[in-house]
Short mmCIF file of C-alpha atoms and ligand atoms in Angstrom, two decimals:
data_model
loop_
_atom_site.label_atom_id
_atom_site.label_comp_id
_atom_site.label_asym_id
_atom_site.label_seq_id
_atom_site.Cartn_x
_atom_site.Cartn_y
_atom_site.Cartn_z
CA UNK A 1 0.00 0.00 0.00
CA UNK A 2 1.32 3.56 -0.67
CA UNK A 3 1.57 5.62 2.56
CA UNK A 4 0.03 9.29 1.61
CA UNK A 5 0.62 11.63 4.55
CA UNK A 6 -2.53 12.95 6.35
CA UNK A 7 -3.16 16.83 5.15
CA UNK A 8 -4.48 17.27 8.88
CA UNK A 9 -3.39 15.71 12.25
CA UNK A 10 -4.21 15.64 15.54
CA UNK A 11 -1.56 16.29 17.94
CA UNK A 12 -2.39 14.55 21.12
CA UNK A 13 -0.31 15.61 24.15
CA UNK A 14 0.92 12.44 26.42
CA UNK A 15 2.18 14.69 29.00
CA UNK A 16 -0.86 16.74 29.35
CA UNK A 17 -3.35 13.51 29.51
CA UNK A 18 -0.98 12.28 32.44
CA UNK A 19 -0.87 15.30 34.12
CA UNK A 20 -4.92 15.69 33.97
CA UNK A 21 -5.46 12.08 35.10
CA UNK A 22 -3.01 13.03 38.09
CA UNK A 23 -4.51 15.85 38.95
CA UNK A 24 -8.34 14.05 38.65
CA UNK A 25 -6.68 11.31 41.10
CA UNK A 26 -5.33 13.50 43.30
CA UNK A 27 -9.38 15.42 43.57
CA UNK A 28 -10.71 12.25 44.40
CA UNK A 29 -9.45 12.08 48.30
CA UNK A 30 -9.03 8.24 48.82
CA UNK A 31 -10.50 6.67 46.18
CA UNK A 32 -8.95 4.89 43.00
CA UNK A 33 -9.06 7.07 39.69
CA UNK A 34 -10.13 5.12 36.31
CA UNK A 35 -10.81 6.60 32.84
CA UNK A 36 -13.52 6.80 30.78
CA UNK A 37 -12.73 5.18 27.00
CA UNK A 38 -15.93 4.65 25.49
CA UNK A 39 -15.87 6.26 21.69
CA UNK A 40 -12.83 5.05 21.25
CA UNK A 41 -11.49 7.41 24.13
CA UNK A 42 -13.52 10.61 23.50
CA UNK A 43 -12.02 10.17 19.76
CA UNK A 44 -8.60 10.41 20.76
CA UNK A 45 -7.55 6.94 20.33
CA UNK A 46 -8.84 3.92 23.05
CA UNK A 47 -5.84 1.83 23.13
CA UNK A 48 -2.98 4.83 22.76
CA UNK A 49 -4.95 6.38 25.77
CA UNK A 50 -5.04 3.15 27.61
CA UNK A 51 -1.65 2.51 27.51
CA UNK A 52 0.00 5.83 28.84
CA UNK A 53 -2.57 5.44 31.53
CA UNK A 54 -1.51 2.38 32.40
CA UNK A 55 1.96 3.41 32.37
CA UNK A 56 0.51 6.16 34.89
CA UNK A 57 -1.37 3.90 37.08
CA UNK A 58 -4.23 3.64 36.12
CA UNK A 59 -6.15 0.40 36.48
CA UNK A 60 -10.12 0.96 36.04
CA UNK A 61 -11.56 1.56 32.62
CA UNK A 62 -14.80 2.20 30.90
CA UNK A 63 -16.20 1.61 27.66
CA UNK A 64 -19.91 1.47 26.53
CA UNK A 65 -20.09 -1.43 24.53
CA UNK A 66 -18.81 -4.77 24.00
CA UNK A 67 -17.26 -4.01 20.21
CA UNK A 68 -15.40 -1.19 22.26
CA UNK A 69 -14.03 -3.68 24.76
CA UNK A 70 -13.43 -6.69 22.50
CA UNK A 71 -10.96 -3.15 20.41
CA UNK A 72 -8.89 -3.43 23.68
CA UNK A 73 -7.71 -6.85 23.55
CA UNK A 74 -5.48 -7.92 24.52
CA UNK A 75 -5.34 -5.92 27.69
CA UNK A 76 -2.30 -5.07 29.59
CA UNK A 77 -1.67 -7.14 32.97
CA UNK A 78 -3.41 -5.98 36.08
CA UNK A 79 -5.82 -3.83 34.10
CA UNK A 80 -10.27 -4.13 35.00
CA UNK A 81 -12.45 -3.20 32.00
CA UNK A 82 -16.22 -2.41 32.26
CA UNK A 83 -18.44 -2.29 29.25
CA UNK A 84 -21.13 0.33 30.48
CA UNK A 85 -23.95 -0.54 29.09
CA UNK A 86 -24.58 -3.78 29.84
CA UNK A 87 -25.65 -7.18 28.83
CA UNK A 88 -28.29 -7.45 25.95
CA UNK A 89 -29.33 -10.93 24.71
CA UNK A 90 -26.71 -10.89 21.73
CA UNK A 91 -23.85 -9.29 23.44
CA UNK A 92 -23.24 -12.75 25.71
CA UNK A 93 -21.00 -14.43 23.98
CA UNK A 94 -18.64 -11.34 24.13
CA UNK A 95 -19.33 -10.94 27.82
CA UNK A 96 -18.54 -14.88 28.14
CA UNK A 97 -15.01 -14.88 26.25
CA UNK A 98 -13.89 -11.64 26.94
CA UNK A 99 -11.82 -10.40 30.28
CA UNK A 100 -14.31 -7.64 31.33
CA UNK A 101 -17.39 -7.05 33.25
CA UNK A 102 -20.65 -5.76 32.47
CA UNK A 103 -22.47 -3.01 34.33
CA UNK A 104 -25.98 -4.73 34.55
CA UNK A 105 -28.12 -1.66 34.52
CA UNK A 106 -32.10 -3.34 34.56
CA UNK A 107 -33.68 -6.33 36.43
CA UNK A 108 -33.74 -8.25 32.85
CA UNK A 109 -29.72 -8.15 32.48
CA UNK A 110 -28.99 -8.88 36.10
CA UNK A 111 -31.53 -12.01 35.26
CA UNK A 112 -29.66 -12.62 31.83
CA UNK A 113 -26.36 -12.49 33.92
CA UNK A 114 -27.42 -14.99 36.24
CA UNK A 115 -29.00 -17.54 33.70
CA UNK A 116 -25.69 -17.64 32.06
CA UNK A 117 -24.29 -19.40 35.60
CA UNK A 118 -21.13 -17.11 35.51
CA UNK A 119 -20.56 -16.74 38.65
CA UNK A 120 -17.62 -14.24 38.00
CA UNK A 121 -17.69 -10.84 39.34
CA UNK A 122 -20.10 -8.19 37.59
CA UNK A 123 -20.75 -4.12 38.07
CA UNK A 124 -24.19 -2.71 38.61
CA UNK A 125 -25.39 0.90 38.06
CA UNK A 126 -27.91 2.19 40.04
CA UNK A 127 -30.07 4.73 38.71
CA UNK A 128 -30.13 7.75 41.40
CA UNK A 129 -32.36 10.57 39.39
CA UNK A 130 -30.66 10.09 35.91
CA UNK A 131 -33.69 7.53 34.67
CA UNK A 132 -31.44 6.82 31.94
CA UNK A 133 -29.68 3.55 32.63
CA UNK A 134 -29.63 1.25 35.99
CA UNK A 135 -31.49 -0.34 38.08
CA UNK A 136 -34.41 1.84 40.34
CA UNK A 137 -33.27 2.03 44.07
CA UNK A 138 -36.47 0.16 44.78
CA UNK A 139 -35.50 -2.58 42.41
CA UNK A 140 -32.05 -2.30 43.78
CA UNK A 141 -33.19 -3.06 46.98
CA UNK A 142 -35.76 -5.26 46.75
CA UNK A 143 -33.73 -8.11 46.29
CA UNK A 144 -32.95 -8.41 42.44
CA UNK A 145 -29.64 -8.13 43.24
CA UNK A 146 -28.96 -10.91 46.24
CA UNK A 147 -26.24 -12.87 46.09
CA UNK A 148 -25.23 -11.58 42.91
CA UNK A 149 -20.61 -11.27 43.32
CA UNK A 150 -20.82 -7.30 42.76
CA UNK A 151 -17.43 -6.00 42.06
CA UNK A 152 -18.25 -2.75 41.76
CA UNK A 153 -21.50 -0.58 42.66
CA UNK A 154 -21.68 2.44 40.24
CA UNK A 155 -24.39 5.30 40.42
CA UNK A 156 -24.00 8.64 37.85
CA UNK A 157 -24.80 12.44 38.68
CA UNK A 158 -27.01 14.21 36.67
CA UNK A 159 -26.14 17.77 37.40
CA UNK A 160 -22.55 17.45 38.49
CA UNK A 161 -21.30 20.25 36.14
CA UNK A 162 -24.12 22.69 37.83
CA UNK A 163 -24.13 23.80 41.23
CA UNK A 164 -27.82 21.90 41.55
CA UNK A 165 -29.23 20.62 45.12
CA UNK A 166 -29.95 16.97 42.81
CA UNK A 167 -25.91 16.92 43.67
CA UNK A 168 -26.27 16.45 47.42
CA UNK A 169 -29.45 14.41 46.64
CA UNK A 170 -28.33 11.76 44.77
CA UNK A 171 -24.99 11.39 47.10
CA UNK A 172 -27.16 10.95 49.92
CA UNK A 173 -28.86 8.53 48.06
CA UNK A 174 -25.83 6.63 46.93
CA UNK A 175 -24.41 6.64 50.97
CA UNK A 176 -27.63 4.66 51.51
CA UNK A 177 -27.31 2.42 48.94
CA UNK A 178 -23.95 2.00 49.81
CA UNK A 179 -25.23 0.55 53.68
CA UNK A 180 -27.63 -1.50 51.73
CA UNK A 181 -26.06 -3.21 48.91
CA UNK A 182 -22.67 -5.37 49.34
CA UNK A 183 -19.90 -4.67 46.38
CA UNK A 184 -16.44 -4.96 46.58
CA UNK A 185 -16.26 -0.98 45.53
CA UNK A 186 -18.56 2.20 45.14
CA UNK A 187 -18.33 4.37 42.31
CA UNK A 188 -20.46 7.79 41.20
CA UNK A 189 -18.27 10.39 40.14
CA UNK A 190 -17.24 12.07 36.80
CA UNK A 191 -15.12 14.26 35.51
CA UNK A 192 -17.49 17.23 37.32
CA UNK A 193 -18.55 15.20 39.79
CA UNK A 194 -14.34 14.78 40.79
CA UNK A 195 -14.28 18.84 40.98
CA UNK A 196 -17.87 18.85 43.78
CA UNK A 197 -14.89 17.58 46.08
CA UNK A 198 -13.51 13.86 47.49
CA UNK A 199 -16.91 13.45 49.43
CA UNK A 200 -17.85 12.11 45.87
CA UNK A 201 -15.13 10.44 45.24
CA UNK A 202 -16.13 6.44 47.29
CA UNK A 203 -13.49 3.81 46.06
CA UNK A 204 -12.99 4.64 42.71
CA UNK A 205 -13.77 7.89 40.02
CA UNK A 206 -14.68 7.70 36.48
CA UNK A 207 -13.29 10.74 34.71
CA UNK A 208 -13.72 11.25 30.80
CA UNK A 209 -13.90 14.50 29.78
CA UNK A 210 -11.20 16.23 31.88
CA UNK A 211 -8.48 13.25 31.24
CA UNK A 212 -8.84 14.94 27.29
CA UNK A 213 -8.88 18.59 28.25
CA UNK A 214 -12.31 19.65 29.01
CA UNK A 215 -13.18 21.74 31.92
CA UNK A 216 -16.36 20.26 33.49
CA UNK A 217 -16.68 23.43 36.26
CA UNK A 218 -14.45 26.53 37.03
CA UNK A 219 -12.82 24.10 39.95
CA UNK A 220 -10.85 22.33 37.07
CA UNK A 221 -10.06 25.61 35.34
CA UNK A 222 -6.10 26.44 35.25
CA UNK A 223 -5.50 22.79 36.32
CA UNK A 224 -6.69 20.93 33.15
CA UNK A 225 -4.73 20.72 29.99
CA UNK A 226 -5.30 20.69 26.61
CA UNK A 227 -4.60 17.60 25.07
CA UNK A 228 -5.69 17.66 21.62
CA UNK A 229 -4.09 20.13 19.38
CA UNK A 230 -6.12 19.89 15.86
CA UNK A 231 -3.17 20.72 12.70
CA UNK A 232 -3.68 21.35 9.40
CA UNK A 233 -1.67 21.68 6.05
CA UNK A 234 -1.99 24.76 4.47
CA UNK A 235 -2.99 23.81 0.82
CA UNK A 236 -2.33 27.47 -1.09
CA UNK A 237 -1.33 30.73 0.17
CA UNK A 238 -3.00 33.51 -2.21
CA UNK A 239 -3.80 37.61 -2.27
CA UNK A 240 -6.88 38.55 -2.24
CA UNK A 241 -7.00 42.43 -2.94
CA UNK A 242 -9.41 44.82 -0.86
CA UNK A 243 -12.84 44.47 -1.36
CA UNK A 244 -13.09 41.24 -2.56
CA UNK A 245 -14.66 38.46 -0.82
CA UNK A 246 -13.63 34.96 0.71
CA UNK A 247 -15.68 31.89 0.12
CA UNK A 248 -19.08 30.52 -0.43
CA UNK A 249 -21.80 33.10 0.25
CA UNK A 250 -19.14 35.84 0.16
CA UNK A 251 -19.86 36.55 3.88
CA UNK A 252 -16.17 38.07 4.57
CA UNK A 253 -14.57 41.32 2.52
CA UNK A 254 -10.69 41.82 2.35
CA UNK A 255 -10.68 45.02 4.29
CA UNK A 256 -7.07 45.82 2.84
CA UNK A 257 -5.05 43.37 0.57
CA UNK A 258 -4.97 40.40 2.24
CA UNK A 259 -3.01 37.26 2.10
CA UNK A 260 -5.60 34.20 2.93
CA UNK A 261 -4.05 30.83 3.58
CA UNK A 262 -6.54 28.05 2.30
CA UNK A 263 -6.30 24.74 4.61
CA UNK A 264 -7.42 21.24 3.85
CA UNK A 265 -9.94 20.69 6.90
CA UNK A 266 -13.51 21.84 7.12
CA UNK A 267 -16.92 20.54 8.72
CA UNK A 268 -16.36 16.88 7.29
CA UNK A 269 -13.46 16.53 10.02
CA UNK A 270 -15.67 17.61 12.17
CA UNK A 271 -14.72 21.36 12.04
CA UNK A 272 -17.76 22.45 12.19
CA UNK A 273 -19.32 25.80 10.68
CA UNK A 274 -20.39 27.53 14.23
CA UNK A 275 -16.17 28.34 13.88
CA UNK A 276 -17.00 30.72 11.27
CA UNK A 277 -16.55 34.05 12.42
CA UNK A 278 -14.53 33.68 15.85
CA UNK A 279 -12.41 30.32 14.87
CA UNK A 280 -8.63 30.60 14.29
CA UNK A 281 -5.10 29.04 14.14
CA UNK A 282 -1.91 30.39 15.01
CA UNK A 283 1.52 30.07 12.90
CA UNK A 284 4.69 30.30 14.77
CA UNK A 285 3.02 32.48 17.55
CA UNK A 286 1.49 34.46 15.02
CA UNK A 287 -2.56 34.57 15.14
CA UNK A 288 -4.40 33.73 11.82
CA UNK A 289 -7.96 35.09 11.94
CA UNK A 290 -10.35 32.22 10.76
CA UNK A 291 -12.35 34.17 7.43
CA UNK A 292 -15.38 33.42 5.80
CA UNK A 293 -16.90 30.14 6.12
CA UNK A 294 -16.48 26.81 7.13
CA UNK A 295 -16.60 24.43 3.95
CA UNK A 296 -16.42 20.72 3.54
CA UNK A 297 -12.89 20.47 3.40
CA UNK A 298 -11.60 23.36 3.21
CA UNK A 299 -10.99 26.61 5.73
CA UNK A 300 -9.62 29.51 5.09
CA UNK A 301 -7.14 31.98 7.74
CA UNK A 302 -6.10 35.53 7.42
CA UNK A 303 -2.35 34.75 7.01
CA UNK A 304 -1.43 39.16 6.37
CA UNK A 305 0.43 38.95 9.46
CA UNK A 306 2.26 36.00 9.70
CA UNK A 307 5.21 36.67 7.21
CA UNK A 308 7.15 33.71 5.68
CA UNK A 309 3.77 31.55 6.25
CA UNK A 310 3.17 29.21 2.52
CA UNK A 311 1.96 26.39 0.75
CA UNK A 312 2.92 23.07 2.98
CA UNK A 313 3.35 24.93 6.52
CA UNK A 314 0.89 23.62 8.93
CA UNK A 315 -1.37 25.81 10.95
CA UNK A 316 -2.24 25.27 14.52
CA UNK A 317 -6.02 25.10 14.67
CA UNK A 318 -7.34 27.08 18.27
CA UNK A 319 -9.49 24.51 19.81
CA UNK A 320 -9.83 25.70 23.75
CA UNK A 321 -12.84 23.66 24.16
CA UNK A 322 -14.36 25.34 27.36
CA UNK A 323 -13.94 28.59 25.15
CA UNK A 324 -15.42 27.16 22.06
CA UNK A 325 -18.07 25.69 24.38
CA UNK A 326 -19.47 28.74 25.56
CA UNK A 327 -19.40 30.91 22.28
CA UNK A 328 -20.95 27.84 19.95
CA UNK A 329 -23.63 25.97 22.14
CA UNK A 330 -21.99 22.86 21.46
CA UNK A 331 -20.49 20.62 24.48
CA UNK A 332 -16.79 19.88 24.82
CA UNK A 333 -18.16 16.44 24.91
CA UNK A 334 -19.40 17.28 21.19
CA UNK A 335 -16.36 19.28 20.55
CA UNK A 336 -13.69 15.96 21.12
CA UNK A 337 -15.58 13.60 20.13
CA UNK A 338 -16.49 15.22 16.78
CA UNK A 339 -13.23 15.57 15.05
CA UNK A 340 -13.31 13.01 12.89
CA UNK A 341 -10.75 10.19 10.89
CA UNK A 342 -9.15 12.54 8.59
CA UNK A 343 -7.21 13.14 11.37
CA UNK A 344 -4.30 11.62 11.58
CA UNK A 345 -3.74 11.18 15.59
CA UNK A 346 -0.12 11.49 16.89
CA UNK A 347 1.16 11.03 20.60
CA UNK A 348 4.04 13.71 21.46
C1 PLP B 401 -19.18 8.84 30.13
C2 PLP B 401 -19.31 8.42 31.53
C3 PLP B 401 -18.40 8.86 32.50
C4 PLP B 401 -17.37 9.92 32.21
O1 PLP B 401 -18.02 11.18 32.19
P1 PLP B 401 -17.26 12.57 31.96
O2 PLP B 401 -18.32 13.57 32.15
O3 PLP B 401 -16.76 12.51 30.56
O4 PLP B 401 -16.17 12.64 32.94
C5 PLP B 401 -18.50 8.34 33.77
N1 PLP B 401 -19.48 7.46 34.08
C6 PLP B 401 -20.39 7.03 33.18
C7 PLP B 401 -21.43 6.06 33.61
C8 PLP B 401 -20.34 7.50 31.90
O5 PLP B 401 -21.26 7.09 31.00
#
């Protein structure tokens, strides 16, 4: 096969995904810190984010589904893998062969579970005000889950990135189920629910976000990293003279003779349009003013100010995602897990 290099990349910090998880670990008081590594880690890359966890300490991960565990195998020694959402009828097999547990989230799996005479160690959600997945504390409690070898007990906030009373609530309501309900470990916190202090934090935290850069609340602000630094080739370098305009629907005018540098990424990458107008990229320290819109694969920069810049550089695409969070209406969660295959990903 002929190896063409990747117009676009994705540079993906090690040190900065270390330092977050550290930092998450160290919020957490007592308890154990895992990661979160369901789509295929937040899109930066499941096993490369596995890995220099691993190499961190880390020993508790998460993925949804069992096609997102079964991507892991082989796993490295000493490592616990939960597939989050469960057991359905046609995921047993998987959950039979493969070294990782299932979160049994309704009455029917935990039934499913035991029919299949396991006996090996499973996790359970409880549902605590979500009513998204897991069990109801009254199902919880009413005996569905005797007897049943619970590894770990996990429960998820609802509100943790708001300063919401549900907060208090539902930790309350996870202390009790902790009295009630026998598992080797308790789990309920996220990347947010890390920041709301180590009260939160039981035997064992599930960060996702934060581990890739977000900022789930102000807490986390100055102490997270960003991880993922989106790069692009710049394709052609041209003038455009005053008064003309830059791309489809003409909605940007040179305001003096401009030199526009025309890069090979655009809304199929998951560089989406809501960039138009504030987005922009920065060439050796120099700022490059995103202009005009967003197209399909294509973006173009005000490059008048960053002399020397041409055809083959590579532009450093701004992607703060709390900032870009607040000014688009899009989630950092959206935001990561958005940017799509055309980028190349890279570990420095
Ligand atoms: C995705 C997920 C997490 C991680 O959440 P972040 O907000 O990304 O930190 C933790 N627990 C469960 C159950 C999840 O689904």
């Amino acid at each position: 096969m002929i190896d063409v290099p990747s117009p676009l990349r994705l540079r993906l910090s090690s040190d900065a995904l270390v330092a977050n998880w550290r930092w998450l670990a160290a919020q957490g008081g007592a308890a154990a810190c895992g990661a979160a590594l369901k789509a295929d880690g937040y899109g930066l890359g499941a096993r490369d984010v596995m890995r220099q966890l691993v190499g961190a300490g880390c020993r508790d991960f998460f993925v949804a589904t069992w096609g997102e565990a079964a991507a892991l195998m082989p796993l490295p020694a000493g490592v616990s893998l939960s597939v989050l959402h469960g057991v359905g009828e046609g995921d047993m097999v998987a959950a039979r062969l493969l070294p990782a547990r299932p979160v049994l989230n309704s009455v029917e799996q935990v039934r499913r579970w035991r029919a299949a005479g396991e006996g090996r160690p499973c996790d359970v959600m409880v549902d605590t005000g979500m009513n998204r997945l897991g069990l109801r504390i009254d199902e919880a409690t009413g005996g569905a889950l005797d007897g049943l070898a619970i590894e770990t007990l996990l429960s998820h906030l609802v509100s943790a990135d708001e300063d919401s009373d549900q907060n208090a609530r539902q930790l309350a309501a996870f202390r009790t189920l902790r009295d009630q309900i026998p598992a080797r470990r308790y789990s309920l916190a996220n990347s947010a629910g890390i920041c709301l202090g180590a009260d939160y934090g039981f035997d064992l935290t599930r960060p996702g976000l934060a581990l890739y850069g977000g900022t789930p609340r102000a807490e986390a602000a100055g102490h997270i990293r960003q991880v993922v630094f989106p790069e692009a080739r710049v394709l052609q370098v041209r003038t455009v003279p005053a008064g003309e305009t830059v791309g489809y629907g003409a909605t940007w005018t040179a305001p003096r003779d401009s030199r526009i540098a025309v890069v090979n990424m655009g809304y199929a990458d998951g560089y989406l349009r809501c960039h138009a107008g504030n987005g922009g990229a920065t060439w050796q320290g120099q700022a490059l003013p995103l202009v005009g819109r967003v197209s399909m694969d294509l973006t173009a920069f005000d490059a008048s100010e960053a002399r020397g810049l041409n055809e083959g550089h590579w532009l450093t695409i701004d992607y703060d995602l709390a900032a870009i969070a607040a000014r688009s209406g899009l989630s950092q969660y959206e935001l990561l897990t958005g940017l799509r295959m055309r980028f190349e990903r890279g570990w420095s």
